[in-house]
Amino acid sequence: MHYVIIGNGVAGINAAGSVRMRDSESKITIISSESDHFFSRTALMYVFCGQMSAEDVEPYERDLYARTNYDRVRGRVASVDSGANKLTLTSGEVVSFDSLLIASGSVPFMVDYPGIDLDGVGNFVTWQNLEWLTEQAKTARKAIIVGGGLIGIESLEILHLAGIKTTMVVREDSFWPIAFSKPEGDMITEHVRNHGAEMMLATETDEIVGENGSVTGLKTKDGQTLEADLIIFAIGVIPQTEFLKDSGIELSERGGIIVDEKLATNVPDIWAAGDCTAVVWFNGVRRPEQLWYTGRDQGKVAGFNMLATESERKDYKRKTFYNSAKFFDIEYTTAGYVNFNFDGERDWYQCDSIKETSQRITYMPDGAVIGFNMLGSRWDHRPLVKWVEEKRDIKWVLEHLHEACFDEEFSPKFKVTEPAPALT
Amino acid sequence: MQTGLLNTYQKSVSNRSYIAWVMSGALLTFYVLIYFTDFFTPIAAQLHLGGKWGMYGTLYTIFIVGFGIVFLRRHGQTPYQRLRTLSIMFFQVVFAFALPHVMEMFDTPGYNFAYFWPLNYSAFYPSTIASQPLPFILYSMIGAFILVPVLTFFYGKRWYCSWVCGCGGLAETAGDSFRHLSSKTTKAWRFERYSIHIVLLFAVVTTVIVVTSFIFESRTGDEFSVVYPIFSKIAGPVKGFYGFLVGAILSGVLGVGLYPLMGSRVWCRFFCPLAAFMGLIQKFGRFRITVKDEMCISCGNCSTYCEMGIDVRQYAQNNQDFKRAACVGCGICAHVCPRGVLKLENKWDFASWGDAAGVEHVDV
């Protein structure tokens, strides 16, 4: 058997491991246009800041590929011929496979603004982006981040720390409304501003202006021109599936590879995992899950299923949603379904503006808790998820909330100060 | 972002640049001079610091306090880091430095109550015992055989290594800029498991030989010394060799001299016999690091900044709570984790008794 994996990211490497664990003989080939070694994309910002070295962000020792007998091909896949079980690289090289996993990840979503091709405009997603940004940061004096998501705020933080005057331009009128209420978003905005970085809310990009091929600023829809010699677009990522257009592999409207619950595509012997897939979410919507741990899980399941007989194959099923992030110094944990706008949902909320902490619990009219949004302190998502799954009552949850605290030892004890809601 | 760690790899002191090599060379030279020559004796006398060891103790304390303050500015955001750093500074200033001096003023031999056998390898040498009042001898015994194991069982070796110990104190403070230089390779881990236990064995054997030979000598003429004359013959050389190799070369010259090249815990990780002893107990004790399931983003800050070279990330990304004999509980892994995945805890957990090694570098 020859297993070919497109992508040396978290989904690809976990799939390879899943295969190799039960099959020490078969040939496994990993194709990557990005890097020789699997690295943690989430840690690019630490490399930029000199907090970690290139090797530090590689989760396995470099002998991994030799030790586990993975072949590596550096190159970009141009097309997949699914009928002939062959793929072609942009170099012209042809690789044939018995079983293929597509784990090509994401590419930044870009809008075709005038001036988007100017020098000094880019993204912060790939290793090549990191190299580019490191070079840019040497001379840049003023930077703009377009977009108010996670990559955006991480880019804002690292450029600000590199001593570049950086402004984040956010279309919405509070920070990250997909996850945060207005007060929560405002707390982050204020925190960012207290650090000396700038966040402009309710500001939309109109065009990018430049001189002699290089960017000089950004024009907003309300007519301001913001000066900048570096602009990072961080308005989201989309599945990297351009090369599959004529492959016969079914894609969703937004380019995600349509997979069934076993992570198989519509073409036999072709599987997909990670950011490039569109999986069915709890509410029936099909869309990508662009998270680190879902990429890892999908990779493991897909790798297992590639090798398994039909009856052995496992389902990939995402249970209750949870995630974590960090906004400058403010840590964030979420569990369950906050900001999904269910009918009749309500919030219990308390915050401490001095410590910059807040807790928000969303519950239904009958008191059943459906989600948690915790900022500024550490929380164990496991009990939170469990309580959501058990549909625990808000009063009970508030009494037990301290049990889910995950702050370092000797931290002050967590207290519920806001009263529990009276249910009608 | 941990602003204290910004540009770690760009600073010439902490990125093994030529400056680091020069620094390491200077430290090695300093330690060779102080251990094996009287080069510093006149300087110490001029500074009214007593002998060269008086001068060394003063310098050592100044470094721990000074860099302790630097550490607090860097990592002092959480109570755990604040408390243990203040504790380290306290034990150095009061127990290691001031109290022995005060005792000497009252004509009692100076005694450091925070310095236990087998780290304090001469604690039970007959010559030491002969020079100390009985309560101190009893304390040495209770300390090494009751206090150390019991506290370690309940709180992990961190109660000593990153809260009390002077060697650990210097590593945590003056050595903080070098913690990322510890090797995380499987090779280093394999070496560590041999080296540290060999030194522990050597320490025990040395003490046993020295004590036994004394007993035999004091019973000259009886059958034991006739049957085992070897003890008296080798006691001196063994003791001398241990003092030279472990007491001087490994703990001092290499232990501190290699800070800028191999990280701050070379001595503690590869050679300290007390750390080895406590590590064995830690495997069965309550202290462990709890990992939140499926939250790790494999960034590797934890592994990078583990001064003991533990590849924490392997456990974190495999969702495994773990106990490692080497862990000194400095808490930096949990502190630098951007997703709050790790937590140091003392917790009864019978299921994992003795499960110290945990995963052996899980590949995939």
Coordinates of N, CA, C and O in Angstrom, one line a residue, chain B residues 135-229:
Chain B
P135 N 21.9 18.1 69.1 CA 20.6 18.5 68.5 C 20.8 18.7 67.0 O 19.9 18.3 66.2
F136 N 22.0 19.2 66.5 CA 22.2 19.4 65.1 C 22.3 18.0 64.4 O 21.9 17.8 63.3
I137 N 23.0 17.1 65.1 CA 23.2 15.8 64.5 C 21.9 15.1 64.3 O 21.5 14.5 63.3
L138 N 21.0 15.2 65.4 CA 19.7 14.7 65.3 C 18.9 15.3 64.2 O 18.2 14.6 63.4
Y139 N 19.0 16.6 64.1 CA 18.3 17.3 63.0 C 18.7 16.8 61.6 O 17.9 16.6 60.7
S140 N 20.0 16.6 61.4 CA 20.5 16.1 60.2 C 19.9 14.8 59.8 O 19.5 14.6 58.7
M141 N 19.7 14.0 60.8 CA 19.1 12.7 60.6 C 17.7 12.8 60.3 O 17.1 12.2 59.3
I142 N 17.0 13.5 61.2 CA 15.5 13.6 61.0 C 15.2 14.3 59.6 O 14.3 14.0 58.9
G143 N 16.1 15.3 59.3 CA 15.9 16.0 58.1 C 16.0 15.1 56.9 O 15.1 15.1 56.0
A144 N 17.1 14.4 56.8 CA 17.4 13.6 55.6 C 16.4 12.4 55.5 O 16.0 12.0 54.5
F145 N 16.1 11.8 56.7 CA 15.4 10.5 56.6 C 13.9 10.6 56.9 O 13.1 9.7 56.7
I146 N 13.4 11.7 57.5 CA 12.0 11.9 57.7 C 11.4 13.1 57.0 O 10.5 13.0 56.2
L147 N 12.0 14.3 57.3 CA 11.5 15.5 56.8 C 11.5 15.5 55.2 O 10.4 15.7 54.6
V148 N 12.6 15.2 54.7 CA 12.7 15.2 53.2 C 11.7 14.2 52.5 O 10.9 14.6 51.7
P149 N 11.8 12.9 52.9 CA 10.8 12.0 52.2 C 9.4 12.4 52.5 O 8.6 12.3 51.6
V150 N 9.0 12.8 53.7 CA 7.6 13.0 54.0 C 7.1 14.2 53.2 O 6.1 14.2 52.6
L151 N 7.9 15.3 53.3 CA 7.4 16.5 52.6 C 7.4 16.2 51.1 O 6.5 16.7 50.4
T152 N 8.4 15.5 50.6 CA 8.4 15.2 49.1 C 7.2 14.3 48.8 O 6.6 14.5 47.7
F153 N 6.8 13.4 49.6 CA 5.7 12.6 49.3 C 4.4 13.4 49.2 O 3.6 13.2 48.3
F154 N 4.3 14.4 50.1 CA 3.0 15.2 50.1 C 3.0 16.3 49.1 O 2.0 16.6 48.5
Y155 N 4.2 16.9 48.9 CA 4.2 18.1 48.0 C 5.1 18.0 46.8 O 5.2 19.0 46.1
G156 N 5.7 16.9 46.6 CA 6.7 16.8 45.5 C 8.0 17.4 45.9 O 8.1 18.1 46.9
K157 N 9.0 17.1 45.0 CA 10.3 17.6 45.4 C 10.4 19.1 45.3 O 11.4 19.8 45.7
R158 N 9.4 19.7 44.7 CA 9.4 21.2 44.5 C 9.5 21.9 45.9 O 10.1 23.0 45.9
W159 N 9.0 21.3 47.0 CA 9.1 22.0 48.2 C 10.5 22.4 48.5 O 10.8 23.4 49.1
Y160 N 11.4 21.6 48.0 CA 12.8 21.8 48.3 C 13.5 22.5 47.0 O 14.0 23.6 47.1
C161 N 13.4 21.8 45.9 CA 14.2 22.2 44.7 C 13.8 23.6 44.2 O 14.7 24.3 43.7
S162 N 12.6 24.0 44.3 CA 12.3 25.4 43.8 C 11.7 26.3 44.8 O 11.2 27.4 44.5
W163 N 11.8 25.9 46.1 CA 11.3 26.8 47.2 C 12.4 27.0 48.2 O 12.4 28.1 48.9
V164 N 13.3 26.1 48.4 CA 14.2 26.2 49.5 C 15.7 26.1 49.1 O 16.5 26.9 49.6
C165 N 16.0 25.2 48.3 CA 17.4 24.9 48.0 C 18.2 26.0 47.4 O 17.8 26.8 46.6
G166 N 19.5 26.1 47.9 CA 20.4 27.1 47.4 C 20.8 26.9 45.9 O 20.8 27.9 45.1
C167 N 21.1 25.7 45.5 CA 21.5 25.4 44.2 C 20.3 25.7 43.3 O 20.4 26.4 42.2
G168 N 19.1 25.3 43.7 CA 17.9 25.6 42.9 C 17.7 27.1 42.9 O 17.2 27.6 41.9
G169 N 18.0 27.7 44.1 CA 17.8 29.1 44.2 C 18.5 29.9 43.2 O 18.0 30.8 42.5
L170 N 19.8 29.5 43.0 CA 20.6 30.2 42.0 C 20.1 30.0 40.6 O 20.0 30.9 39.7
A171 N 19.7 28.7 40.4 CA 19.2 28.3 39.0 C 17.9 29.1 38.7 O 17.7 29.6 37.6
E172 N 17.0 29.2 39.7 CA 15.7 29.9 39.4 C 15.9 31.4 39.2 O 15.0 32.0 38.6
T173 N 16.9 32.0 39.8 CA 17.1 33.4 39.7 C 18.1 33.8 38.7 O 17.8 34.2 37.6
A174 N 19.4 33.6 39.1 CA 20.5 34.0 38.1 C 20.4 33.2 36.9 O 20.9 33.6 35.8
G175 N 19.9 31.9 37.0 CA 19.9 31.0 35.9 C 18.6 31.2 35.0 O 18.5 30.5 34.0
D176 N 17.7 32.0 35.4 CA 16.4 32.1 34.7 C 16.6 32.4 33.2 O 15.8 31.9 32.4
S177 N 17.6 33.2 32.8 CA 17.7 33.5 31.4 C 18.2 32.4 30.6 O 18.3 32.5 29.3
F178 N 18.6 31.3 31.2 CA 19.2 30.2 30.5 C 18.3 28.9 30.5 O 18.7 27.9 30.0
R179 N 17.1 29.0 31.1 CA 16.3 27.8 31.3 C 15.9 27.1 30.0 O 15.8 25.9 30.0
H180 N 15.8 27.9 28.9 CA 15.4 27.3 27.6 C 16.5 26.5 27.0 O 16.3 25.8 26.0
L181 N 17.7 26.6 27.5 CA 18.9 25.9 26.9 C 19.0 24.5 27.3 O 19.8 23.7 26.8
S182 N 18.2 24.0 28.2 CA 18.2 22.6 28.7 C 17.8 21.7 27.5 O 16.9 22.1 26.7
S183 N 18.5 20.6 27.3 CA 18.2 19.8 26.2 C 16.9 19.0 26.4 O 16.7 18.4 27.5
K184 N 16.1 18.9 25.4 CA 14.8 18.2 25.5 C 14.9 16.9 24.8 O 13.9 16.2 24.6
T185 N 16.1 16.5 24.3 CA 16.2 15.3 23.5 C 16.0 14.0 24.3 O 16.3 14.0 25.5
T186 N 15.6 13.0 23.7 CA 15.5 11.7 24.3 C 16.9 11.2 24.8 O 17.0 10.6 25.9
K187 N 17.9 11.6 24.1 CA 19.3 11.2 24.5 C 19.6 11.8 25.9 O 20.1 11.1 26.7
A188 N 19.3 13.1 26.0 CA 19.6 13.7 27.3 C 18.8 13.1 28.4 O 19.4 12.9 29.5
W189 N 17.6 12.7 28.1 CA 16.8 12.1 29.1 C 17.3 10.7 29.6 O 17.4 10.4 30.7
R190 N 17.8 10.0 28.6 CA 18.4 8.7 28.9 C 19.7 8.8 29.7 O 19.9 8.1 30.7
F191 N 20.5 9.8 29.4 CA 21.7 10.1 30.1 C 21.4 10.4 31.6 O 22.0 9.9 32.5
E192 N 20.4 11.3 31.7 CA 20.0 11.8 33.0 C 19.6 10.7 33.9 O 19.9 10.7 35.1
R193 N 18.9 9.7 33.4 CA 18.4 8.6 34.3 C 19.5 7.8 34.8 O 19.4 7.3 35.9
Y194 N 20.6 7.6 34.0 CA 21.7 6.9 34.5 C 22.5 7.8 35.5 O 22.8 7.4 36.6
S195 N 22.9 9.0 35.0 CA 23.9 9.8 35.7 C 23.4 10.1 37.1 O 24.1 10.0 38.1
I196 N 22.1 10.5 37.2 CA 21.7 11.0 38.5 C 21.6 9.9 39.6 O 21.9 10.0 40.7
H197 N 21.2 8.7 39.1 CA 21.1 7.6 40.0 C 22.4 7.0 40.4 O 22.6 6.5 41.5
I198 N 23.4 7.1 39.4 CA 24.7 6.7 39.8 C 25.3 7.6 40.9 O 25.9 7.1 41.8
V199 N 25.1 8.9 40.7 CA 25.6 9.8 41.8 C 25.0 9.5 43.1 O 25.6 9.5 44.1
L200 N 23.7 9.2 43.1 CA 23.0 8.9 44.4 C 23.6 7.7 45.0 O 23.9 7.7 46.2
L201 N 23.8 6.7 44.2 CA 24.4 5.4 44.7 C 25.8 5.7 45.2 O 26.2 5.2 46.3
F202 N 26.6 6.5 44.5 CA 27.9 6.9 44.9 C 27.9 7.6 46.2 O 28.7 7.4 47.1
A203 N 26.9 8.5 46.4 CA 26.8 9.3 47.7 C 26.5 8.3 48.8 O 27.1 8.4 49.9
V204 N 25.6 7.4 48.6 CA 25.3 6.5 49.7 C 26.5 5.6 50.0 O 26.8 5.4 51.2
V205 N 27.1 5.0 49.0 CA 28.2 4.2 49.2 C 29.4 4.9 49.9 O 30.0 4.4 50.9
T206 N 29.6 6.1 49.5 CA 30.7 6.9 50.1 C 30.4 7.1 51.6 O 31.3 6.9 52.5
T207 N 29.2 7.5 51.9 CA 28.9 7.7 53.3 C 29.0 6.4 54.1 O 29.5 6.4 55.2
V208 N 28.5 5.4 53.6 CA 28.5 4.1 54.3 C 30.0 3.7 54.5 O 30.3 3.3 55.6
I209 N 30.8 3.8 53.5 CA 32.2 3.4 53.7 C 32.9 4.3 54.7 O 33.6 3.8 55.6
V210 N 32.7 5.6 54.6 CA 33.3 6.5 55.6 C 32.9 6.2 57.0 O 33.7 6.1 57.9
V211 N 31.6 6.0 57.2 CA 31.1 5.8 58.5 C 31.6 4.4 59.0 O 32.0 4.3 60.1
T212 N 31.5 3.4 58.2 CA 31.9 2.0 58.5 C 33.3 2.0 58.9 O 33.7 1.4 59.9
S213 N 34.1 2.6 58.1 CA 35.6 2.6 58.4 C 35.9 3.2 59.7 O 36.7 2.8 60.5
F214 N 35.1 4.3 60.1 CA 35.3 4.9 61.3 C 35.0 4.0 62.5 O 35.7 3.8 63.5
I215 N 33.8 3.3 62.3 CA 33.4 2.3 63.3 C 34.5 1.3 63.5 O 34.9 0.9 64.6
F216 N 35.0 0.7 62.4 CA 36.0 -0.3 62.4 C 37.3 0.2 63.1 O 37.9 -0.4 63.9
E217 N 37.7 1.4 62.7 CA 38.9 2.0 63.2 C 38.8 2.1 64.7 O 39.7 1.9 65.5
S218 N 37.6 2.6 65.2 CA 37.4 2.8 66.6 C 37.4 1.5 67.4 O 37.4 1.4 68.6
R219 N 37.3 0.4 66.6 CA 37.3 -0.9 67.3 C 38.5 -1.7 66.9 O 38.5 -2.9 66.6
T220 N 39.6 -1.0 66.8 CA 40.9 -1.6 66.3 C 41.2 -2.9 67.0 O 41.0 -3.0 68.2
G221 N 41.6 -3.9 66.3 CA 42.0 -5.1 66.9 C 40.9 -6.1 66.9 O 41.1 -7.3 67.1
D222 N 39.6 -5.7 66.8 CA 38.6 -6.7 66.8 C 38.5 -7.4 65.4 O 39.1 -7.0 64.4
E223 N 37.6 -8.4 65.3 CA 37.6 -9.2 64.2 C 37.2 -8.5 62.9 O 37.6 -8.8 61.8
F224 N 36.3 -7.5 63.0 CA 35.8 -6.8 61.8 C 37.0 -6.2 61.0 O 37.1 -6.3 59.8
S225 N 37.8 -5.4 61.7 CA 38.9 -4.7 61.0 C 39.9 -5.7 60.4 O 40.6 -5.4 59.5
V226 N 39.9 -6.9 61.0 CA 40.8 -7.9 60.4 C 40.2 -8.4 59.2 O 40.8 -8.6 58.2
V227 N 38.9 -8.7 59.3 CA 38.2 -9.3 58.1 C 38.0 -8.3 57.0 O 38.1 -8.6 55.8
Y228 N 37.7 -7.0 57.3 CA 37.4 -6.0 56.3 C 38.4 -4.8 56.4 O 38.0 -3.7 56.5
P229 N 39.7 -5.1 56.2 CA 40.6 -3.9 56.4 C 40.4 -3.0 55.2 O 40.8 -1.8 55.3

